[in-house]
CSV table of C-alpha atoms in Angstrom, one decimal:
chain,number,residue,atom,x,y,z
A,1114,MET,CA,-27.4,116.7,122.7
A,1115,GLY,CA,-24.1,115.5,121.2
A,1116,PHE,CA,-26.0,113.2,118.9
A,1117,LEU,CA,-28.3,115.9,117.7
A,1118,SER,CA,-25.4,118.3,117.0
A,1119,LYS,CA,-23.6,115.6,115.1
A,1120,LEU,CA,-26.8,114.7,113.3
A,1121,PHE,CA,-27.6,118.2,112.1
A,1122,LYS,CA,-24.1,119.6,111.4
A,1123,LYS,CA,-23.2,120.5,107.9
A,1124,LYS,CA,-20.1,118.9,106.3
A,1125,LYS,CA,-17.6,121.2,104.7
A,1126,HIS,CA,-15.4,120.0,101.9
A,1127,GLN,CA,-13.5,121.6,99.1
A,1128,GLU,CA,-14.3,120.6,95.5
A,1129,ASN,CA,-11.3,120.4,93.3
A,1130,ASP,CA,-12.7,121.2,89.8
A,1131,THR,CA,-9.5,121.7,88.0
A,1132,ASP,CA,-7.8,119.1,85.9
A,1133,ASP,CA,-4.6,121.1,85.6
A,1134,TRP,CA,-1.8,118.6,86.2
A,1135,GLU,CA,0.8,121.3,86.7
A,1136,THR,CA,-0.9,122.8,89.8
A,1137,VAL,CA,0.2,121.6,93.2
A,1138,VAL,CA,-2.8,121.5,95.6
A,1139,TYR,CA,-2.7,121.8,99.3
A,1140,ASP,CA,-5.9,120.7,101.0
A,1141,ARG,CA,-5.8,120.3,104.7
A,1142,ASP,CA,-9.5,120.8,105.5
A,1143,ASP,CA,-9.9,117.1,105.9
A,1144,VAL,CA,-6.6,116.5,107.7
A,1145,ASP,CA,-6.9,115.9,111.4
A,1146,PHE,CA,-3.8,117.5,112.8
A,1147,SER,CA,-4.5,116.2,116.3
A,1148,ASP,CA,-3.9,112.7,114.8
A,1149,GLU,CA,-0.1,112.1,114.9
A,1150,GLU,CA,-0.1,109.8,111.8
A,1151,GLU,CA,-2.1,112.2,109.6
A,1152,ARG,CA,-0.1,115.2,110.8
A,1153,SER,CA,3.3,113.5,110.2
A,1154,ARG,CA,2.2,112.2,106.8
A,1155,TYR,CA,1.1,115.7,105.7
A,1156,ILE,CA,4.3,117.4,106.9
A,1157,ALA,CA,6.5,114.6,105.4
A,1158,ASN,CA,4.7,115.0,102.1
A,1159,CYS,CA,5.5,118.8,102.1
A,1160,LEU,CA,9.2,118.0,103.0
A,1161,GLU,CA,9.4,115.5,100.2
A,1162,GLN,CA,8.1,118.1,97.7
A,1163,MET,CA,10.7,120.5,99.0
A,1164,GLY,CA,13.5,117.9,98.7
A,1165,GLU,CA,12.5,116.8,95.2
A,1166,ALA,CA,12.3,120.4,93.9
A,1167,THR,CA,15.6,121.3,95.5
A,1168,ARG,CA,17.4,118.3,93.9
A,1169,GLU,CA,15.9,119.3,90.6
A,1170,MET,CA,17.2,122.8,91.0
A,1171,ASN,CA,20.7,121.6,91.7
A,1172,LEU,CA,20.7,119.5,88.5
A,1173,LEU,CA,19.5,122.5,86.4
A,1174,THR,CA,22.0,125.1,87.8
A,1175,GLY,CA,25.1,123.7,86.0
A,1176,GLU,CA,23.5,123.8,82.5
A,1177,TYR,CA,22.0,127.2,83.2
A,1178,SER,CA,25.5,128.5,84.1
A,1179,LEU,CA,27.0,127.1,80.8
A,1180,ILE,CA,24.4,128.8,78.7
A,1181,THR,CA,24.9,132.1,80.6
A,1182,SER,CA,28.6,131.8,80.1
A,1183,HIS,CA,28.1,131.3,76.3
A,1184,LEU,CA,25.9,134.4,76.2
A,1185,THR,CA,28.5,136.4,78.1
A,1186,ASP,CA,31.2,135.3,75.6
A,1187,MET,CA,29.0,136.7,72.8
A,1188,GLU,CA,28.9,140.1,74.6
A,1189,GLU,CA,32.7,140.1,75.1
A,1190,ILE,CA,33.3,139.4,71.4
A,1191,GLU,CA,30.9,142.1,70.3
A,1192,ALA,CA,32.6,144.6,72.7
A,1193,LEU,CA,36.1,144.0,71.3
A,1194,PRO,CA,37.9,147.1,69.9
A,1195,GLU,CA,37.9,147.5,66.2
A,1196,PRO,CA,41.5,146.5,65.5
A,1197,GLN,CA,41.2,143.3,67.6
A,1198,ARG,CA,37.9,142.5,66.0
A,1199,ARG,CA,39.2,143.0,62.5
A,1200,GLU,CA,42.1,140.6,63.3
A,1201,LEU,CA,39.7,138.1,64.8
A,1202,ASP,CA,37.4,138.4,61.8
A,1203,GLY,CA,40.4,137.9,59.4
A,1204,ILE,CA,41.3,134.6,61.1
A,1205,ALA,CA,37.7,133.6,61.2
A,1206,GLY,CA,37.1,134.6,57.6
A,1207,ARG,CA,40.0,132.4,56.3
A,1208,LEU,CA,38.8,129.5,58.5
A,1209,VAL,CA,35.2,129.9,57.2
A,1210,ALA,CA,36.4,130.1,53.6
A,1211,LEU,CA,38.4,126.8,53.9
A,1212,GLU,CA,35.4,125.2,55.6
A,1213,GLN,CA,33.1,126.4,52.8
A,1214,ASP,CA,35.4,125.0,50.2
A,1215,SER,CA,35.4,121.6,52.0
A,1216,ASN,CA,31.7,121.8,52.4
A,1217,ARG,CA,31.2,122.4,48.7
A,1218,TYR,CA,33.4,119.4,47.9
A,1219,ARG,CA,31.5,117.2,50.3
A,1220,GLY,CA,28.2,118.6,49.3
A,1221,ARG,CA,28.2,116.6,46.1
A,1222,LYS,CA,27.4,113.5,48.2
A,1223,ASN,CA,25.9,115.2,51.2
A,1224,ARG,CA,22.5,114.0,52.0
A,1225,MET,CA,22.3,115.8,55.4
A,1226,LYS,CA,21.7,119.5,56.0
A,1227,ASP,CA,24.7,121.4,57.3
A,1228,ALA,CA,22.7,122.9,60.1
A,1229,ASP,CA,21.8,119.4,61.4
A,1230,PHE,CA,25.3,118.1,60.9
A,1231,TYR,CA,27.0,120.9,62.8
A,1232,ARG,CA,24.4,120.9,65.5
A,1233,LEU,CA,25.0,117.2,66.1
A,1234,ARG,CA,28.7,117.7,65.9
A,1235,GLU,CA,28.4,120.4,68.6
A,1236,HIS,CA,26.6,117.9,70.9
A,1237,GLU,CA,28.4,114.8,69.6
A,1238,ALA,CA,29.9,113.8,72.9
A,1239,GLU,CA,26.4,113.8,74.5
A,1240,ILE,CA,24.1,113.0,71.7
A,1241,GLN,CA,23.8,109.3,72.5
A,1242,THR,CA,23.0,110.2,76.1
A,1243,GLY,CA,20.6,112.8,74.8
A,1244,ILE,CA,18.7,110.2,72.7
A,1245,GLU,CA,18.5,107.9,75.6
A,1246,LYS,CA,17.4,110.7,77.9
A,1247,LEU,CA,14.8,112.0,75.5
A,1248,THR,CA,13.4,108.5,74.8
A,1249,GLU,CA,13.2,107.9,78.6
A,1250,CYS,CA,11.4,111.3,79.0
A,1251,GLU,CA,8.9,110.4,76.3
A,1252,VAL,CA,8.2,107.0,77.7
A,1253,TYR,CA,8.1,108.2,81.3
A,1254,GLY,CA,5.8,111.1,80.2
A,1255,GLY,CA,3.3,108.6,78.8
A,1256,LYS,CA,3.4,106.6,82.0
A,1257,ILE,CA,2.9,109.7,84.1
A,1258,LYS,CA,-0.1,110.7,82.0
A,1259,GLN,CA,-1.6,107.3,82.5
A,1260,ASP,CA,-1.0,107.6,86.3
A,1261,LEU,CA,-2.6,111.0,86.4
A,1262,GLN,CA,-5.6,109.8,84.4
A,1263,ARG,CA,-6.0,106.8,86.7
A,1264,LEU,CA,-5.7,109.0,89.8
A,1265,ASP,CA,-8.3,111.4,88.3
A,1266,ARG,CA,-10.7,108.6,87.7
A,1267,GLU,CA,-10.2,107.3,91.3
A,1268,ARG,CA,-10.6,110.8,92.8
A,1269,HIS,CA,-13.8,111.5,90.8
A,1270,ALA,CA,-15.2,108.1,91.9
A,1271,TYR,CA,-14.6,109.0,95.5
A,1272,GLU,CA,-16.0,112.5,95.0
A,1273,TYR,CA,-19.2,110.9,93.5
A,1274,ARG,CA,-19.4,108.5,96.5
A,1275,ARG,CA,-18.9,111.5,98.9
A,1276,GLN,CA,-21.8,113.4,97.3
A,1277,GLU,CA,-24.0,110.3,97.6
A,1278,LEU,CA,-23.2,109.9,101.3
A,1279,ASN,CA,-23.9,113.6,101.9
A,1280,ASN,CA,-27.3,113.2,100.2
A,1281,LEU,CA,-28.1,110.1,102.2
A,1282,MET,CA,-27.1,111.9,105.5
A,1283,ASN,CA,-29.2,114.9,104.5
A,1284,ASN,CA,-32.1,112.6,103.9
A,1285,LEU,CA,-31.6,110.9,107.2
A,1286,ARG,CA,-31.6,114.3,109.0
A,1287,GLY,CA,-34.8,115.2,107.2
A,1288,MET,CA,-36.4,111.9,108.2
A,1289,THR,CA,-35.4,112.5,111.8
A,1290,VAL,CA,-37.1,115.9,111.7
A,1291,ILE,CA,-40.3,114.2,110.3
A,1292,PHE,CA,-40.2,111.5,113.0
A,1293,VAL,CA,-39.8,114.1,115.8
A,1294,THR,CA,-42.5,116.3,114.3
A,1295,ALA,CA,-44.9,113.4,114.0
A,1296,PHE,CA,-44.1,112.3,117.6
A,1297,VAL,CA,-44.8,115.8,118.9
A,1298,LEU,CA,-48.1,116.0,117.0
A,1299,CYS,CA,-49.1,112.5,118.3
A,1300,ILE,CA,-48.3,113.5,121.9
A,1301,LEU,CA,-50.5,116.7,121.5
A,1302,MET,CA,-53.4,114.6,120.1
A,1303,LEU,CA,-53.0,112.2,123.0
A,1304,VAL,CA,-53.0,115.0,125.5
A,1305,VAL,CA,-56.2,116.4,124.0
A,1306,LEU,CA,-57.8,113.0,124.1
A,1307,GLN,CA,-56.8,112.5,127.7
A,1308,PHE,CA,-57.7,115.9,129.2
A,1309,VAL,CA,-60.5,117.1,126.9
A,1310,PHE,CA,-62.3,113.8,126.2
A,1311,ARG,CA,-61.3,112.1,129.4
A,1312,MET,CA,-59.9,109.0,127.5
A,1313,ASP,CA,-57.3,106.5,128.7
A,1314,THR,CA,-54.2,107.2,126.5
A,1315,LYS,CA,-51.5,105.3,128.3
A,1316,VAL,CA,-51.2,102.8,125.6
A,1317,GLY,CA,-51.0,105.5,123.0
A,1318,TYR,CA,-48.2,107.2,124.9
A,1319,LEU,CA,-46.3,103.9,125.0
A,1320,LEU,CA,-46.8,103.2,121.3
A,1321,ALA,CA,-45.7,106.8,120.3
A,1322,VAL,CA,-42.6,106.6,122.4
A,1323,ALA,CA,-41.8,103.1,121.2
A,1324,ALA,CA,-42.3,104.1,117.5
A,1325,VAL,CA,-40.2,107.2,117.7
A,1326,ALA,CA,-37.5,105.3,119.6
A,1327,VAL,CA,-37.3,102.6,117.0
A,1328,ALA,CA,-37.3,105.1,114.1
A,1329,VAL,CA,-34.6,107.4,115.6
A,1330,THR,CA,-32.5,104.4,116.6
A,1331,VAL,CA,-32.6,103.0,113.0
A,1332,THR,CA,-31.9,106.4,111.6
A,1333,TRP,CA,-29.0,107.0,114.0
A,1334,VAL,CA,-27.4,103.6,113.2
A,1335,LYS,CA,-27.6,104.3,109.4
A,1336,TYR,CA,-26.4,107.9,109.9
A,1337,THR,CA,-23.4,106.7,112.0
A,1338,ASP,CA,-22.5,104.1,109.3
A,1339,ASP,CA,-22.7,106.7,106.6
A,1340,ASP,CA,-20.7,109.2,108.6
A,1341,ARG,CA,-18.0,106.6,109.2
A,1342,GLU,CA,-17.8,105.8,105.5
A,1343,LEU,CA,-17.8,109.5,104.6
A,1344,HIS,CA,-14.8,110.0,106.9
A,1345,GLN,CA,-12.9,107.1,105.2
A,1346,VAL,CA,-13.8,108.6,101.8
A,1347,GLU,CA,-12.5,112.0,102.8
A,1348,ILE,CA,-9.3,110.4,104.0
A,1349,ALA,CA,-8.9,108.6,100.7
A,1350,VAL,CA,-9.6,111.8,98.7
A,1351,ASN,CA,-6.9,113.6,100.7
A,1352,LYS,CA,-4.4,110.8,100.1
A,1353,LEU,CA,-5.2,110.9,96.4
A,1354,ILE,CA,-4.7,114.7,96.3
A,1355,LEU,CA,-1.3,114.3,98.1
A,1356,LEU,CA,-0.3,111.6,95.6
A,1357,GLN,CA,-1.5,113.7,92.7
A,1358,ASN,CA,0.8,116.5,93.9
A,1359,LYS,CA,3.8,114.2,93.7
A,1360,VAL,CA,2.9,113.0,90.3
A,1361,LYS,CA,2.2,116.5,89.1
A,1362,ILE,CA,5.6,117.7,90.1
A,1363,ARG,CA,7.2,114.8,88.2
A,1364,TYR,CA,4.9,115.5,85.2
A,1365,VAL,CA,5.9,119.1,85.0
A,1366,ASN,CA,9.6,118.4,85.5
A,1367,ASN,CA,9.6,115.7,82.9
A,1368,LYS,CA,7.5,117.8,80.5
A,1369,ASN,CA,9.9,120.8,80.8
A,1370,LEU,CA,12.9,118.6,80.5
A,1371,THR,CA,11.5,117.0,77.3
A,1372,ASP,CA,10.8,120.4,75.8
A,1373,TYR,CA,14.3,121.6,76.7
A,1374,LEU,CA,15.9,118.6,75.1
A,1375,ARG,CA,13.9,119.0,71.9
A,1376,ILE,CA,15.0,122.7,71.8
A,1377,LYS,CA,18.6,121.8,72.5
A,1378,TYR,CA,18.9,119.1,69.8
A,1379,GLY,CA,16.5,120.8,67.4
A,1380,THR,CA,14.2,117.7,67.0
A,1381,GLU,CA,10.6,116.8,67.4
A,1382,SER,CA,11.1,113.4,69.0
A,1383,ALA,CA,13.7,110.9,70.1
A,1384,ALA,CA,12.9,108.7,67.0
A,1385,ALA,CA,13.7,111.7,64.7
A,1386,LEU,CA,16.9,112.5,66.6
A,1387,LYS,CA,18.0,108.8,66.4
A,1388,ARG,CA,17.5,108.8,62.6
A,1389,LEU,CA,19.4,112.0,62.3
A,1390,TRP,CA,22.2,110.5,64.5
A,1391,VAL,CA,22.5,107.5,62.3
A,1392,GLN,CA,22.7,109.7,59.2
A,1393,TYR,CA,25.3,111.9,60.9
A,1394,ARG,CA,27.6,109.0,61.7
A,1395,ARG,CA,27.4,107.7,58.2
A,1396,GLU,CA,28.2,111.1,56.8
A,1397,LYS,CA,31.0,111.7,59.2
A,1398,GLU,CA,32.7,108.5,58.0
A,1399,GLU,CA,32.4,109.8,54.4
A,1400,ARG,CA,33.9,113.1,55.3
A,1401,ARG,CA,37.1,111.5,56.6
A,1402,GLU,CA,38.2,111.5,52.9
A,1403,PHE,CA,38.6,115.2,53.1
A,1404,ALA,CA,41.1,115.2,56.0
A,1405,GLU,CA,43.6,117.2,54.0
A,1406,ALA,CA,41.3,120.2,53.6
A,1407,GLU,CA,40.4,119.9,57.3
A,1408,ALA,CA,44.1,119.9,58.1
A,1409,LYS,CA,44.6,123.2,56.4
A,1410,ALA,CA,41.6,124.6,58.3
A,1411,GLU,CA,43.0,123.3,61.6
A,1412,TYR,CA,45.8,125.8,61.5
A,1413,TYR,CA,43.4,128.7,61.5
A,1414,ARG,CA,41.3,127.0,64.1
A,1415,ARG,CA,44.3,127.0,66.4
A,1416,GLN,CA,45.0,130.6,65.6
A,1417,LEU,CA,41.4,131.5,66.3
A,1418,LEU,CA,41.6,129.6,69.6
A,1419,THR,CA,44.9,131.3,70.6
A,1420,LYS,CA,43.5,134.7,69.7
A,1421,LEU,CA,40.3,134.2,71.7
A,1422,SER,CA,42.3,133.0,74.6
A,1423,HIS,CA,43.9,136.4,74.9
A,1424,TYR,CA,40.5,138.0,75.6
A,1425,ARG,CA,38.0,137.4,78.5
A,1426,ILE,CA,36.4,134.5,76.8
A,1427,ALA,CA,35.3,131.7,79.2
A,1428,ALA,CA,35.3,129.0,76.6
A,1429,PRO,CA,37.3,129.9,73.4
A,1430,GLU,CA,37.2,126.4,72.1
A,1431,ARG,CA,33.4,126.7,71.7
A,1432,TRP,CA,33.8,129.4,69.0
A,1433,VAL,CA,36.1,127.3,66.8
A,1434,SER,CA,33.1,125.4,65.5
A,1435,GLN,CA,31.1,128.6,65.3
A,1436,ALA,CA,33.5,130.8,63.5
A,1437,ALA,CA,30.9,131.8,60.9
A,1438,ALA,CA,28.9,133.4,63.6
A,1439,LEU,CA,31.7,135.8,64.3
A,1440,LEU,CA,31.3,137.1,60.7
A,1441,ASP,CA,27.6,137.0,60.3
A,1442,LYS,CA,25.5,139.1,62.7
A,1443,ARG,CA,22.4,137.3,61.7
A,1444,GLU,CA,23.8,134.0,62.6
A,1445,MET,CA,25.0,135.4,65.9
A,1446,VAL,CA,21.5,136.7,66.5
A,1447,GLU,CA,20.0,133.3,65.8
A,1448,MET,CA,22.5,131.6,68.1
A,1449,ARG,CA,21.7,134.0,70.8
A,1450,HIS,CA,18.0,133.5,70.3
A,1451,GLU,CA,18.4,129.7,70.6
A,1452,LEU,CA,20.5,130.1,73.8
A,1453,ILE,CA,17.9,132.4,75.2
A,1454,LEU,CA,15.2,129.9,74.4
A,1455,ARG,CA,17.2,127.2,76.1
A,1456,ARG,CA,17.9,129.4,79.1
A,1457,GLN,CA,14.2,130.4,79.3
A,1458,ALA,CA,13.2,126.7,79.3
A,1459,LEU,CA,15.6,126.1,82.1
A,1460,ARG,CA,14.5,129.2,84.0
A,1461,LYS,CA,10.9,128.1,83.7
A,1462,GLN,CA,11.8,124.7,85.1
A,1463,MET,CA,13.9,126.3,87.9
A,1464,ASP,CA,11.1,128.9,88.7
A,1465,TYR,CA,8.6,126.1,88.9
A,1466,ASN,CA,10.7,124.0,91.3
A,1467,ASN,CA,11.6,127.0,93.3
A,1468,GLY,CA,7.9,127.9,93.6
A,1469,VAL,CA,7.1,124.3,94.7
A,1470,ALA,CA,9.8,124.4,97.4
A,1471,GLU,CA,8.7,127.8,98.6
A,1472,THR,CA,5.0,126.9,98.6
A,1473,ALA,CA,5.7,123.7,100.6
A,1474,ARG,CA,7.9,125.7,103.0
A,1475,ARG,CA,5.2,128.3,103.6
A,1476,GLU,CA,2.6,125.5,104.0
A,1477,ILE,CA,4.8,123.9,106.8
A,1478,MET,CA,5.2,127.3,108.5
A,1479,ASP,CA,1.5,128.1,108.2
A,1480,VAL,CA,0.6,124.7,109.8
A,1481,ALA,CA,3.2,125.4,112.6
A,1482,GLU,CA,1.6,128.8,113.2
A,1483,LYS,CA,-2.0,127.5,113.2
A,1484,TYR,CA,-1.1,124.5,115.4
A,1485,PRO,CA,1.5,125.9,117.9
A,1486,ALA,CA,1.1,122.8,120.0
A,1487,TYR,CA,2.9,120.8,117.3
A,1488,ALA,CA,5.4,123.4,116.3
A,1489,SER,CA,8.3,121.8,118.0
A,1490,GLU,CA,7.5,118.4,116.5
A,1491,ILE,CA,7.2,120.0,113.0
A,1492,LYS,CA,10.5,121.8,113.5
A,1493,ALA,CA,12.2,118.5,114.5
A,1494,MET,CA,10.8,116.8,111.4
A,1495,VAL,CA,12.2,119.6,109.3
A,1496,ALA,CA,15.6,119.4,110.9
A,1497,GLN,CA,15.7,115.6,110.6
A,1498,TYR,CA,14.7,115.7,106.9
A,1499,GLY,CA,17.3,118.4,106.2
A,1500,ALA,CA,20.0,116.3,107.8
A,1501,GLU,CA,18.9,113.2,105.8
A,1502,ASP,CA,18.7,115.1,102.6
A,1503,SER,CA,22.2,116.5,103.1
A,1504,ALA,CA,23.6,113.0,103.7
A,1505,TYR,CA,21.8,111.8,100.6
């Protein structure tokens, strides 16, 4: 009876038709939670996703706070009373005028756009690190894409083999039905021959039983082998899905970080930023000739810094290099727009990682609810992982 139920049961599996590398998939249909190794591996994978997402969130929080602080400073400056604002604009206006004079003088030999020069000057302390980080992101992104493509090919190969095995097992079930049907018909014919025509059918009975026994045995052996291989294929598919989830998280984080760095440095690639950086350093050396004009402007920079320090400005020094924005509302709007874009890029990355961590947490809770026998074990794994992650 157990053999027949196993022989005729229908296999359930979930087809993953999407090629979206950003979607984290949880598929536990093929996970045997009664198996300690499979159960621990599944829960550990969810915990690793939570840990990686949480660490990424911690890295993003500082940069997000800096951008928010800059936007708050903008609001504070725009909310200044008219007398204070006029005084601030007067200092900023004289500073901008001196800088414009110097820029016109330098412009005769300037081969670099002012926007690029000042943007790189704003990030000068970190630009070399930015180039290395952006280069690393682009190279790493290419490797991750190759890994995802390879994993996709492997998963599709296993899916194809699983479909083949299902077809073979369906055929074997059909063959078994045919053998049993033929056996029943043969027995009926022998019964008719024995009782209606008074014939000796003992040999016929023996041959029929022997034939169906051999056929069912061969079918059962082949079916068992295919079922064993199907189980291994399903385990392999599940492992590939878990591995893809890890790679997808890294792909999305790397992609978002690459986009953010390109927005931050106003470049299309690390190579373009490196060329611009070389040009900037050469031009900076040329501009050293104009130290006298810069010295005059420095006085007003200090005045601007002192004046801004009297207000609720978190980082007054940041506005010294952006004095023109205090006078030009359009430039202030453009600056705010860039900061908002950067913050949105960070928020997108933070929301994604927060969603990954929350989804993994809910997955662990759902497993604990559906399998209460292992709830204490799962809780212990969560507690142990939390302690290790804190130590790390």
